[in-house]
Amino acid sequence: MSKKPSLAVVGATGAVGTVMLDILSKRENVYGEIRLIASARSAGKKLTCRVEDLTVVALSPEAFDGIDIAMFDVPDEISKEWAPIAASRGAVVVDNSGAFRMDDQVPLVVPEVNPQEIKNRPKGIISNPNCTTLSMIVAMGALHRHYILKELVVASYQAASGAGQAGIDTLREQIKLVANTNVGDVAGDSRGVIKNLDPFPAPLALNVIPWAGSLKEEGYTSEELKVRNESRKILGIKDLKVSATCVRVPVLTTHSLAVHAIFEKTVSREIAQEVLRNSTGIELVDDPENHKFPTPADVVGTDPTWVGRVRKSLDHPNVLDLFVCGDNLRKGAALNTAQIAELVAAEF
Amino acid sequence: MSKKPSLAVVGATGAVGTVMLDILSKRENVYGEIRLIASARSAGKKLTCRVEDLTVVALSPEAFDGIDIAMFDVPDEISKEWAPIAASRGAVVVDNSGAFRMDDQVPLVVPEVNPQEIKNRPKGIISNPNCTTLSMIVAMGALHRHYILKELVVASYQAASGAGQAGIDTLREQIKLVANTNVGDVAGDSRGVIKNLDPFPAPLALNVIPWAGSLKEEGYTSEELKVRNESRKILGIKDLKVSATCVRVPVLTTHSLAVHAIFEKTVSREIAQEVLRNSTGIELVDDPENHKFPTPADVVGTDPTWVGRVRKSLDHPNVLDLFVCGDNLRKGAALNTAQIAELVAAEF
């Protein structure tokens, strides 16, 4: 590294952006200037990063002048419009929206799994995976390298913050509303107490909602197909079979997944535990005798992918069941973006 | 039916017992005397059933004198000791504990699936399945009759009341504690705020816990093996392959399950929906375009098994993914027990 590249954080005021500023303040200081960019509505706001007070500037083509690397955490349509503009002005874009993830000319990168892919970026754009895929993919990559993955059956336990700051605010508000009522018991009608559902399609406090994203083919949701398509692209397994059911749960931050993973080779519970224990970015907590396994409450605010409840199927010699947790705002979003950006920064 | 049989409700003061009294008050009145039995600690307590005030009597051999049918909802060890005593005094026992479920001489019955089995009761005992199995098995039975089930991969979203009244009370208490804190966000430490976990191994409010039951072989829990073994016995498929991951969620009542079901025959989404729609005991709510699917908040306090999110696998012609909800205190416990007892009552 001969010079410190300049960095733009686009979407600095959102739920992921807020975590990003914290991450940038705590990781090795590899950047020169850091510029915060957001919508015109947030321009002028002051935020702290690396102990500096920074003033948010409005998104415009000129906002990217002199920027080497631009992280985007904004809605798909904003990325679709603005990532190419940033790239055309010379920035390498690391985009956390869904706009480019399945674009053949845009690599989809998880540094612990396929770091080599960052070089293949003809559009100057690198995509960051969806938070649900990211919450399990480091563990799946480690096991795939050992056993060769053929199929995944996944059920998710997704946190409210996967739907952004509005998701966090709405769950907090609903929890307060139900705390002193009998909602959720047989006599309680949560729809009578909870009026504001937005951004969810049903009450989330004291409930679970089998829905995330929008409706796609055969009744699957966009979120469920992201788990399928993105896992295939990141792991480089074109014909990986994936069935996912995505469910929102009343947790603020940290996605969990129950994973049923089918491999080509015969598995061993002890060797799988060993593989996970020795892999970068993974924390194995698997001592069921002493009730030790990861839960979102233990994982929130941490960097690794946490894995527990590793079991070898009683019916199949080549199948593992496991439970995985990842902070969806950190490894599931901001941290992975920061890791990709650091790989790019190392080129300077 | 020539006479109305007398009924004993053993464990009348527990979470399931309370629901049972409500169910007995609302269903067809097929019983003569109803006698409420509980531990000596609860004896003398007055409870209402069928608009009558009944006084709870202490569990003793004589408490079963003159009783034709005895429903048990008590811990395994109490059932193990007392169900044979009740049977030896002439009562047909319908037991909701785990004590006899896998006993070859005790049928495990779900009236919509295997009602004929109630006749095969050499010990005078009929078992009621575990609540997690029961929350999905009516739907699985209907699809099995049509497509022949070969394998289940299940992830559960289990309510606090599955752990009894203590589970309900603890979750309510924890929800109040976290309602006005920042617990669950990156800065919040729920273990600092929540001191009472009992009966759970971790905080449940704003969390999920991948644990239910006790540790059994290969790292699976007793609850996960119950789903496996009981599904095999109820459906009469000795070699049914089952992988389950059981997870507790901060819902008070109603278990949900994400089910990946592998059949012998090729499936169709529309026909599967039709089969479910036309089956007794099932309510199909599957209109994803309009965000219609079952959630615990909609299901609590109702009798049917609710099914939604029916999808045909994109990778396998013989696989369905679906989401199932059932009130674990009703169909998952008291209602199924009541239904079995009514089948027995029809013999009188």
Short mmCIF file of N, CA and C in Angstrom, two decimals, chain B residues 172-319:
data_model
loop_
_atom_site.label_atom_id
_atom_site.label_comp_id
_atom_site.label_asym_id
_atom_site.label_seq_id
_atom_site.Cartn_x
_atom_site.Cartn_y
_atom_site.Cartn_z
N ARG B 172 -43.31 -13.02 29.72
CA ARG B 172 -44.03 -11.77 30.05
C ARG B 172 -43.16 -10.84 30.88
N GLU B 173 -42.51 -11.41 31.89
CA GLU B 173 -41.66 -10.62 32.79
C GLU B 173 -40.47 -10.02 32.01
N GLN B 174 -39.87 -10.84 31.13
CA GLN B 174 -38.72 -10.36 30.36
C GLN B 174 -39.12 -9.26 29.38
N ILE B 175 -40.30 -9.42 28.77
CA ILE B 175 -40.76 -8.40 27.82
C ILE B 175 -40.92 -7.06 28.53
N LYS B 176 -41.46 -7.09 29.75
CA LYS B 176 -41.60 -5.84 30.52
C LYS B 176 -40.23 -5.23 30.81
N LEU B 177 -39.26 -6.10 31.14
CA LEU B 177 -37.93 -5.60 31.48
C LEU B 177 -37.23 -4.95 30.29
N VAL B 178 -37.42 -5.51 29.10
CA VAL B 178 -36.68 -4.96 27.94
C VAL B 178 -37.44 -3.85 27.23
N ALA B 179 -38.73 -3.67 27.57
CA ALA B 179 -39.55 -2.71 26.81
C ALA B 179 -38.97 -1.31 26.84
N ASN B 180 -38.38 -0.94 27.94
CA ASN B 180 -37.91 0.44 28.05
C ASN B 180 -36.39 0.55 28.16
N THR B 181 -35.70 -0.45 27.64
CA THR B 181 -34.23 -0.41 27.64
C THR B 181 -33.76 -0.46 26.20
N ASN B 182 -32.44 -0.42 26.01
CA ASN B 182 -31.91 -0.59 24.65
C ASN B 182 -31.40 -2.01 24.41
N VAL B 183 -31.85 -2.95 25.24
CA VAL B 183 -31.47 -4.35 25.07
C VAL B 183 -31.80 -4.84 23.67
N GLY B 184 -30.88 -5.57 23.10
CA GLY B 184 -31.13 -6.16 21.78
C GLY B 184 -30.53 -5.34 20.66
N ASP B 185 -30.31 -4.05 20.90
CA ASP B 185 -29.51 -3.26 19.97
C ASP B 185 -28.06 -3.56 20.26
N VAL B 186 -27.20 -3.02 19.45
CA VAL B 186 -25.79 -3.34 19.60
C VAL B 186 -25.28 -2.99 20.99
N ALA B 187 -25.81 -1.91 21.59
CA ALA B 187 -25.30 -1.47 22.89
C ALA B 187 -25.94 -2.21 24.07
N GLY B 188 -27.03 -2.94 23.80
CA GLY B 188 -27.79 -3.50 24.92
C GLY B 188 -27.33 -4.89 25.31
N ASP B 189 -27.21 -5.12 26.58
CA ASP B 189 -26.79 -6.43 27.07
C ASP B 189 -27.96 -7.03 27.83
N SER B 190 -28.69 -7.96 27.19
CA SER B 190 -29.90 -8.46 27.83
C SER B 190 -29.58 -9.24 29.09
N ARG B 191 -28.39 -9.85 29.15
CA ARG B 191 -28.06 -10.61 30.35
C ARG B 191 -27.84 -9.68 31.55
N GLY B 192 -27.61 -8.39 31.29
CA GLY B 192 -27.51 -7.44 32.38
C GLY B 192 -28.87 -7.03 32.91
N VAL B 193 -29.89 -7.11 32.08
CA VAL B 193 -31.24 -6.66 32.46
C VAL B 193 -32.10 -7.84 32.90
N ILE B 194 -31.95 -8.96 32.21
CA ILE B 194 -32.80 -10.13 32.46
C ILE B 194 -32.06 -11.09 33.39
N LYS B 195 -32.59 -11.26 34.59
CA LYS B 195 -31.91 -12.16 35.54
C LYS B 195 -32.58 -13.53 35.56
N ASN B 196 -33.92 -13.55 35.49
CA ASN B 196 -34.63 -14.82 35.58
C ASN B 196 -34.83 -15.44 34.20
N LEU B 197 -34.13 -16.53 33.93
CA LEU B 197 -34.25 -17.22 32.65
C LEU B 197 -35.22 -18.39 32.75
N ASP B 198 -35.37 -18.96 33.90
CA ASP B 198 -36.10 -20.21 34.12
C ASP B 198 -37.48 -20.19 33.48
N PRO B 199 -37.89 -21.16 32.67
CA PRO B 199 -37.28 -22.47 32.42
C PRO B 199 -36.39 -22.53 31.18
N PHE B 200 -35.92 -21.38 30.68
CA PHE B 200 -35.14 -21.38 29.44
C PHE B 200 -33.65 -21.27 29.73
N PRO B 201 -32.79 -21.74 28.81
CA PRO B 201 -31.35 -21.67 29.07
C PRO B 201 -30.71 -20.34 28.67
N ALA B 202 -31.50 -19.36 28.17
CA ALA B 202 -30.96 -18.06 27.75
C ALA B 202 -32.13 -17.08 27.78
N PRO B 203 -31.87 -15.76 27.72
CA PRO B 203 -32.99 -14.81 27.64
C PRO B 203 -33.84 -15.14 26.42
N LEU B 204 -35.17 -14.98 26.54
CA LEU B 204 -36.05 -15.27 25.40
C LEU B 204 -36.60 -13.99 24.78
N ALA B 205 -36.86 -12.95 25.58
CA ALA B 205 -37.34 -11.69 25.01
C ALA B 205 -36.30 -11.14 24.05
N LEU B 206 -36.73 -10.71 22.87
CA LEU B 206 -35.82 -10.17 21.84
C LEU B 206 -34.68 -11.14 21.50
N ASN B 207 -34.98 -12.44 21.57
CA ASN B 207 -33.95 -13.44 21.31
C ASN B 207 -34.62 -14.69 20.75
N VAL B 208 -33.84 -15.62 20.23
CA VAL B 208 -34.32 -16.97 19.92
C VAL B 208 -33.30 -17.94 20.52
N ILE B 209 -33.75 -19.11 20.90
CA ILE B 209 -32.90 -20.07 21.62
C ILE B 209 -32.98 -21.43 20.92
N PRO B 210 -31.87 -21.90 20.34
CA PRO B 210 -31.92 -23.16 19.60
C PRO B 210 -31.87 -24.37 20.53
N TRP B 211 -32.84 -24.45 21.41
CA TRP B 211 -32.83 -25.53 22.40
C TRP B 211 -34.22 -25.76 22.96
N ALA B 212 -34.67 -27.01 22.97
CA ALA B 212 -35.92 -27.38 23.64
C ALA B 212 -35.77 -28.83 24.07
N GLY B 213 -36.01 -29.09 25.34
CA GLY B 213 -35.89 -30.45 25.86
C GLY B 213 -34.51 -30.69 26.44
N SER B 214 -34.09 -31.96 26.41
CA SER B 214 -32.81 -32.33 27.01
C SER B 214 -31.92 -32.97 25.94
N LEU B 215 -30.62 -33.09 26.26
CA LEU B 215 -29.66 -33.60 25.28
C LEU B 215 -29.79 -35.10 25.08
N LYS B 216 -29.88 -35.51 23.82
CA LYS B 216 -29.93 -36.94 23.48
C LYS B 216 -28.79 -37.27 22.52
N GLU B 217 -28.90 -38.40 21.79
CA GLU B 217 -27.77 -38.85 20.97
C GLU B 217 -27.38 -37.88 19.86
N GLU B 218 -26.09 -37.86 19.55
CA GLU B 218 -25.52 -37.12 18.42
C GLU B 218 -25.77 -35.61 18.50
N GLY B 219 -26.07 -35.11 19.71
CA GLY B 219 -26.28 -33.67 19.86
C GLY B 219 -27.70 -33.22 19.61
N TYR B 220 -28.58 -34.13 19.19
CA TYR B 220 -30.00 -33.77 19.02
C TYR B 220 -30.66 -33.67 20.40
N THR B 221 -31.72 -32.87 20.48
CA THR B 221 -32.45 -32.75 21.75
C THR B 221 -33.61 -33.74 21.77
N SER B 222 -34.13 -33.97 22.99
CA SER B 222 -35.29 -34.85 23.14
C SER B 222 -36.45 -34.35 22.28
N GLU B 223 -36.63 -33.03 22.20
CA GLU B 223 -37.73 -32.45 21.41
C GLU B 223 -37.54 -32.77 19.93
N GLU B 224 -36.31 -32.68 19.45
CA GLU B 224 -36.03 -32.96 18.04
C GLU B 224 -36.27 -34.44 17.73
N LEU B 225 -35.91 -35.31 18.66
CA LEU B 225 -36.12 -36.75 18.44
C LEU B 225 -37.60 -37.12 18.57
N LYS B 226 -38.34 -36.36 19.40
CA LYS B 226 -39.78 -36.60 19.47
C LYS B 226 -40.44 -36.33 18.12
N VAL B 227 -40.06 -35.24 17.48
CA VAL B 227 -40.61 -34.93 16.16
C VAL B 227 -40.35 -36.11 15.22
N ARG B 228 -39.13 -36.64 15.30
CA ARG B 228 -38.74 -37.76 14.43
C ARG B 228 -39.52 -39.03 14.77
N ASN B 229 -39.44 -39.45 16.03
CA ASN B 229 -40.00 -40.75 16.40
C ASN B 229 -41.53 -40.74 16.39
N GLU B 230 -42.12 -39.66 16.86
CA GLU B 230 -43.58 -39.60 16.92
C GLU B 230 -44.19 -39.48 15.52
N SER B 231 -43.53 -38.71 14.63
CA SER B 231 -44.04 -38.62 13.25
C SER B 231 -44.06 -40.00 12.61
N ARG B 232 -42.98 -40.76 12.82
CA ARG B 232 -42.92 -42.12 12.28
C ARG B 232 -44.07 -42.99 12.79
N LYS B 233 -44.31 -42.92 14.10
CA LYS B 233 -45.33 -43.79 14.69
C LYS B 233 -46.74 -43.37 14.26
N ILE B 234 -47.03 -42.07 14.28
CA ILE B 234 -48.39 -41.60 13.93
C ILE B 234 -48.69 -41.87 12.46
N LEU B 235 -47.72 -41.57 11.60
CA LEU B 235 -47.96 -41.74 10.16
C LEU B 235 -47.80 -43.20 9.74
N GLY B 236 -47.25 -44.03 10.63
CA GLY B 236 -47.05 -45.43 10.29
C GLY B 236 -45.98 -45.63 9.23
N ILE B 237 -44.97 -44.73 9.21
CA ILE B 237 -43.86 -44.85 8.25
C ILE B 237 -42.61 -45.13 9.08
N LYS B 238 -42.26 -46.41 9.20
CA LYS B 238 -41.18 -46.81 10.10
C LYS B 238 -39.83 -46.18 9.74
N ASP B 239 -39.58 -46.02 8.43
CA ASP B 239 -38.27 -45.52 8.01
C ASP B 239 -38.33 -44.06 7.53
N LEU B 240 -39.34 -43.32 7.98
CA LEU B 240 -39.41 -41.89 7.62
C LEU B 240 -38.13 -41.21 8.09
N LYS B 241 -37.48 -40.50 7.19
CA LYS B 241 -36.28 -39.75 7.56
C LYS B 241 -36.72 -38.38 8.10
N VAL B 242 -36.17 -38.00 9.24
CA VAL B 242 -36.56 -36.72 9.85
C VAL B 242 -35.34 -36.03 10.44
N SER B 243 -35.11 -34.81 10.02
CA SER B 243 -34.12 -33.93 10.67
C SER B 243 -34.88 -32.74 11.22
N ALA B 244 -34.75 -32.50 12.52
CA ALA B 244 -35.44 -31.35 13.12
C ALA B 244 -34.45 -30.50 13.89
N THR B 245 -34.63 -29.19 13.80
CA THR B 245 -33.92 -28.25 14.66
C THR B 245 -34.99 -27.46 15.40
N CYS B 246 -35.04 -27.61 16.73
CA CYS B 246 -36.09 -26.97 17.52
C CYS B 246 -35.56 -25.69 18.17
N VAL B 247 -36.28 -24.62 17.94
CA VAL B 247 -35.86 -23.29 18.38
C VAL B 247 -37.00 -22.61 19.11
N ARG B 248 -36.72 -22.10 20.28
CA ARG B 248 -37.72 -21.36 21.06
C ARG B 248 -37.71 -19.89 20.59
N VAL B 249 -38.88 -19.31 20.40
CA VAL B 249 -38.99 -17.91 19.97
C VAL B 249 -39.86 -17.15 20.97
N PRO B 250 -39.72 -15.81 21.03
CA PRO B 250 -40.50 -15.02 22.00
C PRO B 250 -41.95 -14.80 21.55
N VAL B 251 -42.67 -15.90 21.47
CA VAL B 251 -44.10 -15.93 21.19
C VAL B 251 -44.71 -16.61 22.41
N LEU B 252 -45.87 -16.17 22.88
CA LEU B 252 -46.43 -16.78 24.08
C LEU B 252 -47.04 -18.14 23.78
N THR B 253 -47.93 -18.19 22.79
CA THR B 253 -48.60 -19.44 22.46
C THR B 253 -48.79 -19.54 20.95
N THR B 254 -48.58 -20.69 20.42
CA THR B 254 -48.66 -21.15 19.02
C THR B 254 -47.27 -21.45 18.49
N HIS B 255 -47.08 -22.72 18.19
CA HIS B 255 -45.84 -23.17 17.56
C HIS B 255 -45.96 -23.01 16.05
N SER B 256 -44.85 -22.64 15.41
CA SER B 256 -44.79 -22.61 13.95
C SER B 256 -43.65 -23.52 13.50
N LEU B 257 -43.76 -24.02 12.28
CA LEU B 257 -42.70 -24.86 11.73
C LEU B 257 -42.49 -24.56 10.26
N ALA B 258 -41.24 -24.42 9.86
CA ALA B 258 -40.88 -24.39 8.44
C ALA B 258 -40.59 -25.84 8.07
N VAL B 259 -41.36 -26.36 7.13
CA VAL B 259 -41.27 -27.79 6.79
C VAL B 259 -40.83 -27.95 5.34
N HIS B 260 -39.84 -28.79 5.15
CA HIS B 260 -39.35 -29.18 3.82
C HIS B 260 -39.70 -30.66 3.72
N ALA B 261 -40.71 -30.98 2.91
CA ALA B 261 -41.27 -32.33 2.89
C ALA B 261 -40.97 -33.00 1.55
N ILE B 262 -40.33 -34.16 1.64
CA ILE B 262 -39.93 -34.91 0.43
C ILE B 262 -40.87 -36.10 0.26
N PHE B 263 -41.50 -36.21 -0.91
CA PHE B 263 -42.49 -37.25 -1.16
C PHE B 263 -41.99 -38.24 -2.20
N GLU B 264 -42.72 -39.38 -2.28
CA GLU B 264 -42.38 -40.35 -3.32
C GLU B 264 -42.86 -39.86 -4.69
N LYS B 265 -44.04 -39.24 -4.70
CA LYS B 265 -44.62 -38.81 -5.98
C LYS B 265 -44.27 -37.36 -6.32
N THR B 266 -44.39 -37.03 -7.59
CA THR B 266 -44.24 -35.66 -8.04
C THR B 266 -45.38 -34.81 -7.48
N VAL B 267 -45.04 -33.62 -6.99
CA VAL B 267 -46.06 -32.78 -6.37
C VAL B 267 -46.44 -31.62 -7.29
N SER B 268 -47.59 -31.03 -6.99
CA SER B 268 -48.00 -29.81 -7.67
C SER B 268 -48.43 -28.84 -6.57
N ARG B 269 -48.03 -27.60 -6.71
CA ARG B 269 -48.38 -26.60 -5.70
C ARG B 269 -49.89 -26.46 -5.59
N GLU B 270 -50.56 -26.40 -6.73
CA GLU B 270 -52.01 -26.18 -6.72
C GLU B 270 -52.75 -27.38 -6.12
N ILE B 271 -52.31 -28.58 -6.48
CA ILE B 271 -52.99 -29.77 -5.94
C ILE B 271 -52.72 -29.89 -4.44
N ALA B 272 -51.50 -29.60 -4.02
CA ALA B 272 -51.18 -29.65 -2.58
C ALA B 272 -52.07 -28.67 -1.83
N GLN B 273 -52.23 -27.47 -2.39
CA GLN B 273 -53.11 -26.48 -1.74
C GLN B 273 -54.54 -27.01 -1.66
N GLU B 274 -54.98 -27.65 -2.73
CA GLU B 274 -56.34 -28.21 -2.80
C GLU B 274 -56.51 -29.31 -1.74
N VAL B 275 -55.52 -30.19 -1.64
CA VAL B 275 -55.56 -31.27 -0.65
C VAL B 275 -55.67 -30.70 0.75
N LEU B 276 -54.86 -29.69 1.04
CA LEU B 276 -54.86 -29.09 2.37
C LEU B 276 -56.19 -28.36 2.63
N ARG B 277 -56.67 -27.65 1.62
CA ARG B 277 -57.91 -26.88 1.77
C ARG B 277 -59.10 -27.80 2.08
N ASN B 278 -59.07 -29.02 1.53
CA ASN B 278 -60.20 -29.93 1.68
C ASN B 278 -60.04 -30.93 2.83
N SER B 279 -58.98 -30.78 3.64
CA SER B 279 -58.76 -31.74 4.72
C SER B 279 -59.35 -31.22 6.03
N THR B 280 -59.94 -32.14 6.79
CA THR B 280 -60.50 -31.82 8.11
C THR B 280 -59.39 -31.38 9.04
N GLY B 281 -59.64 -30.30 9.77
CA GLY B 281 -58.68 -29.85 10.78
C GLY B 281 -57.60 -28.94 10.24
N ILE B 282 -57.67 -28.60 8.96
CA ILE B 282 -56.64 -27.73 8.36
C ILE B 282 -57.29 -26.46 7.81
N GLU B 283 -56.62 -25.35 8.04
CA GLU B 283 -57.04 -24.07 7.49
C GLU B 283 -55.91 -23.58 6.59
N LEU B 284 -56.16 -23.53 5.30
CA LEU B 284 -55.14 -23.05 4.36
C LEU B 284 -55.28 -21.53 4.19
N VAL B 285 -54.20 -20.80 4.46
CA VAL B 285 -54.16 -19.35 4.23
C VAL B 285 -52.92 -19.10 3.39
N ASP B 286 -53.08 -19.07 2.10
CA ASP B 286 -51.92 -19.07 1.22
C ASP B 286 -52.17 -18.18 0.01
N ASP B 287 -52.09 -16.89 0.27
CA ASP B 287 -52.28 -15.90 -0.79
C ASP B 287 -51.15 -14.88 -0.65
N PRO B 288 -49.92 -15.31 -1.01
CA PRO B 288 -48.76 -14.45 -0.75
C PRO B 288 -48.84 -13.11 -1.47
N GLU B 289 -49.51 -13.09 -2.60
CA GLU B 289 -49.64 -11.84 -3.34
C GLU B 289 -50.25 -10.75 -2.46
N ASN B 290 -51.17 -11.15 -1.60
CA ASN B 290 -51.82 -10.20 -0.70
C ASN B 290 -51.31 -10.33 0.74
N HIS B 291 -50.08 -10.88 0.86
CA HIS B 291 -49.46 -11.04 2.19
C HIS B 291 -50.35 -11.82 3.15
N LYS B 292 -51.03 -12.84 2.63
CA LYS B 292 -51.85 -13.69 3.49
C LYS B 292 -51.13 -15.00 3.73
N PHE B 293 -50.79 -15.24 4.99
CA PHE B 293 -50.16 -16.47 5.45
C PHE B 293 -50.44 -16.53 6.94
N PRO B 294 -50.38 -17.70 7.56
CA PRO B 294 -50.66 -17.74 9.00
C PRO B 294 -49.49 -17.21 9.82
N THR B 295 -49.79 -16.52 10.91
CA THR B 295 -48.78 -16.18 11.92
C THR B 295 -49.36 -16.56 13.29
N PRO B 296 -48.52 -16.77 14.28
CA PRO B 296 -49.03 -17.14 15.61
C PRO B 296 -50.10 -16.19 16.13
N ALA B 297 -49.96 -14.89 15.85
CA ALA B 297 -50.94 -13.91 16.35
C ALA B 297 -52.34 -14.18 15.79
N ASP B 298 -52.41 -14.75 14.60
CA ASP B 298 -53.70 -15.05 13.99
C ASP B 298 -54.25 -16.39 14.46
N VAL B 299 -53.35 -17.27 14.87
CA VAL B 299 -53.71 -18.67 15.10
C VAL B 299 -54.05 -18.95 16.56
N VAL B 300 -53.43 -18.22 17.49
CA VAL B 300 -53.59 -18.50 18.93
C VAL B 300 -55.08 -18.52 19.30
N GLY B 301 -55.47 -19.53 20.05
CA GLY B 301 -56.85 -19.64 20.48
C GLY B 301 -57.77 -20.35 19.50
N THR B 302 -57.22 -20.81 18.37
CA THR B 302 -58.05 -21.50 17.38
C THR B 302 -57.70 -22.99 17.35
N ASP B 303 -58.59 -23.77 16.74
CA ASP B 303 -58.41 -25.23 16.73
C ASP B 303 -57.58 -25.79 15.58
N PRO B 304 -57.70 -25.28 14.35
CA PRO B 304 -57.07 -26.00 13.23
C PRO B 304 -55.55 -25.90 13.20
N THR B 305 -54.96 -26.72 12.35
CA THR B 305 -53.58 -26.57 11.91
C THR B 305 -53.62 -25.61 10.72
N TRP B 306 -52.90 -24.51 10.82
CA TRP B 306 -52.92 -23.50 9.75
C TRP B 306 -51.71 -23.69 8.86
N VAL B 307 -51.93 -23.62 7.55
CA VAL B 307 -50.85 -23.85 6.60
C VAL B 307 -50.81 -22.71 5.59
N GLY B 308 -49.60 -22.25 5.29
CA GLY B 308 -49.41 -21.24 4.25
C GLY B 308 -48.05 -21.39 3.61
N ARG B 309 -47.71 -20.44 2.75
CA ARG B 309 -46.41 -20.44 2.06
C ARG B 309 -46.12 -21.80 1.39
N VAL B 310 -47.13 -22.40 0.80
CA VAL B 310 -46.92 -23.69 0.11
C VAL B 310 -46.15 -23.43 -1.19
N ARG B 311 -45.00 -24.04 -1.33
CA ARG B 311 -44.16 -23.85 -2.51
C ARG B 311 -43.62 -25.18 -2.99
N LYS B 312 -43.55 -25.36 -4.30
CA LYS B 312 -42.90 -26.54 -4.85
C LYS B 312 -41.43 -26.21 -5.03
N SER B 313 -40.56 -27.08 -4.56
CA SER B 313 -39.12 -26.86 -4.67
C SER B 313 -38.73 -26.52 -6.11
N LEU B 314 -37.79 -25.59 -6.26
CA LEU B 314 -37.30 -25.23 -7.59
C LEU B 314 -36.30 -26.28 -8.09
N ASP B 315 -35.85 -27.16 -7.20
CA ASP B 315 -34.82 -28.14 -7.55
C ASP B 315 -35.33 -29.57 -7.66
N HIS B 316 -36.44 -29.87 -6.98
CA HIS B 316 -36.91 -31.25 -6.90
C HIS B 316 -38.40 -31.31 -7.26
N PRO B 317 -38.79 -32.22 -8.13
CA PRO B 317 -40.22 -32.30 -8.50
C PRO B 317 -41.09 -32.88 -7.39
N ASN B 318 -40.48 -33.50 -6.38
CA ASN B 318 -41.24 -34.22 -5.35
C ASN B 318 -41.12 -33.59 -3.96
N VAL B 319 -40.81 -32.27 -3.93
CA VAL B 319 -40.59 -31.61 -2.64
C VAL B 319 -41.47 -30.38 -2.49
#
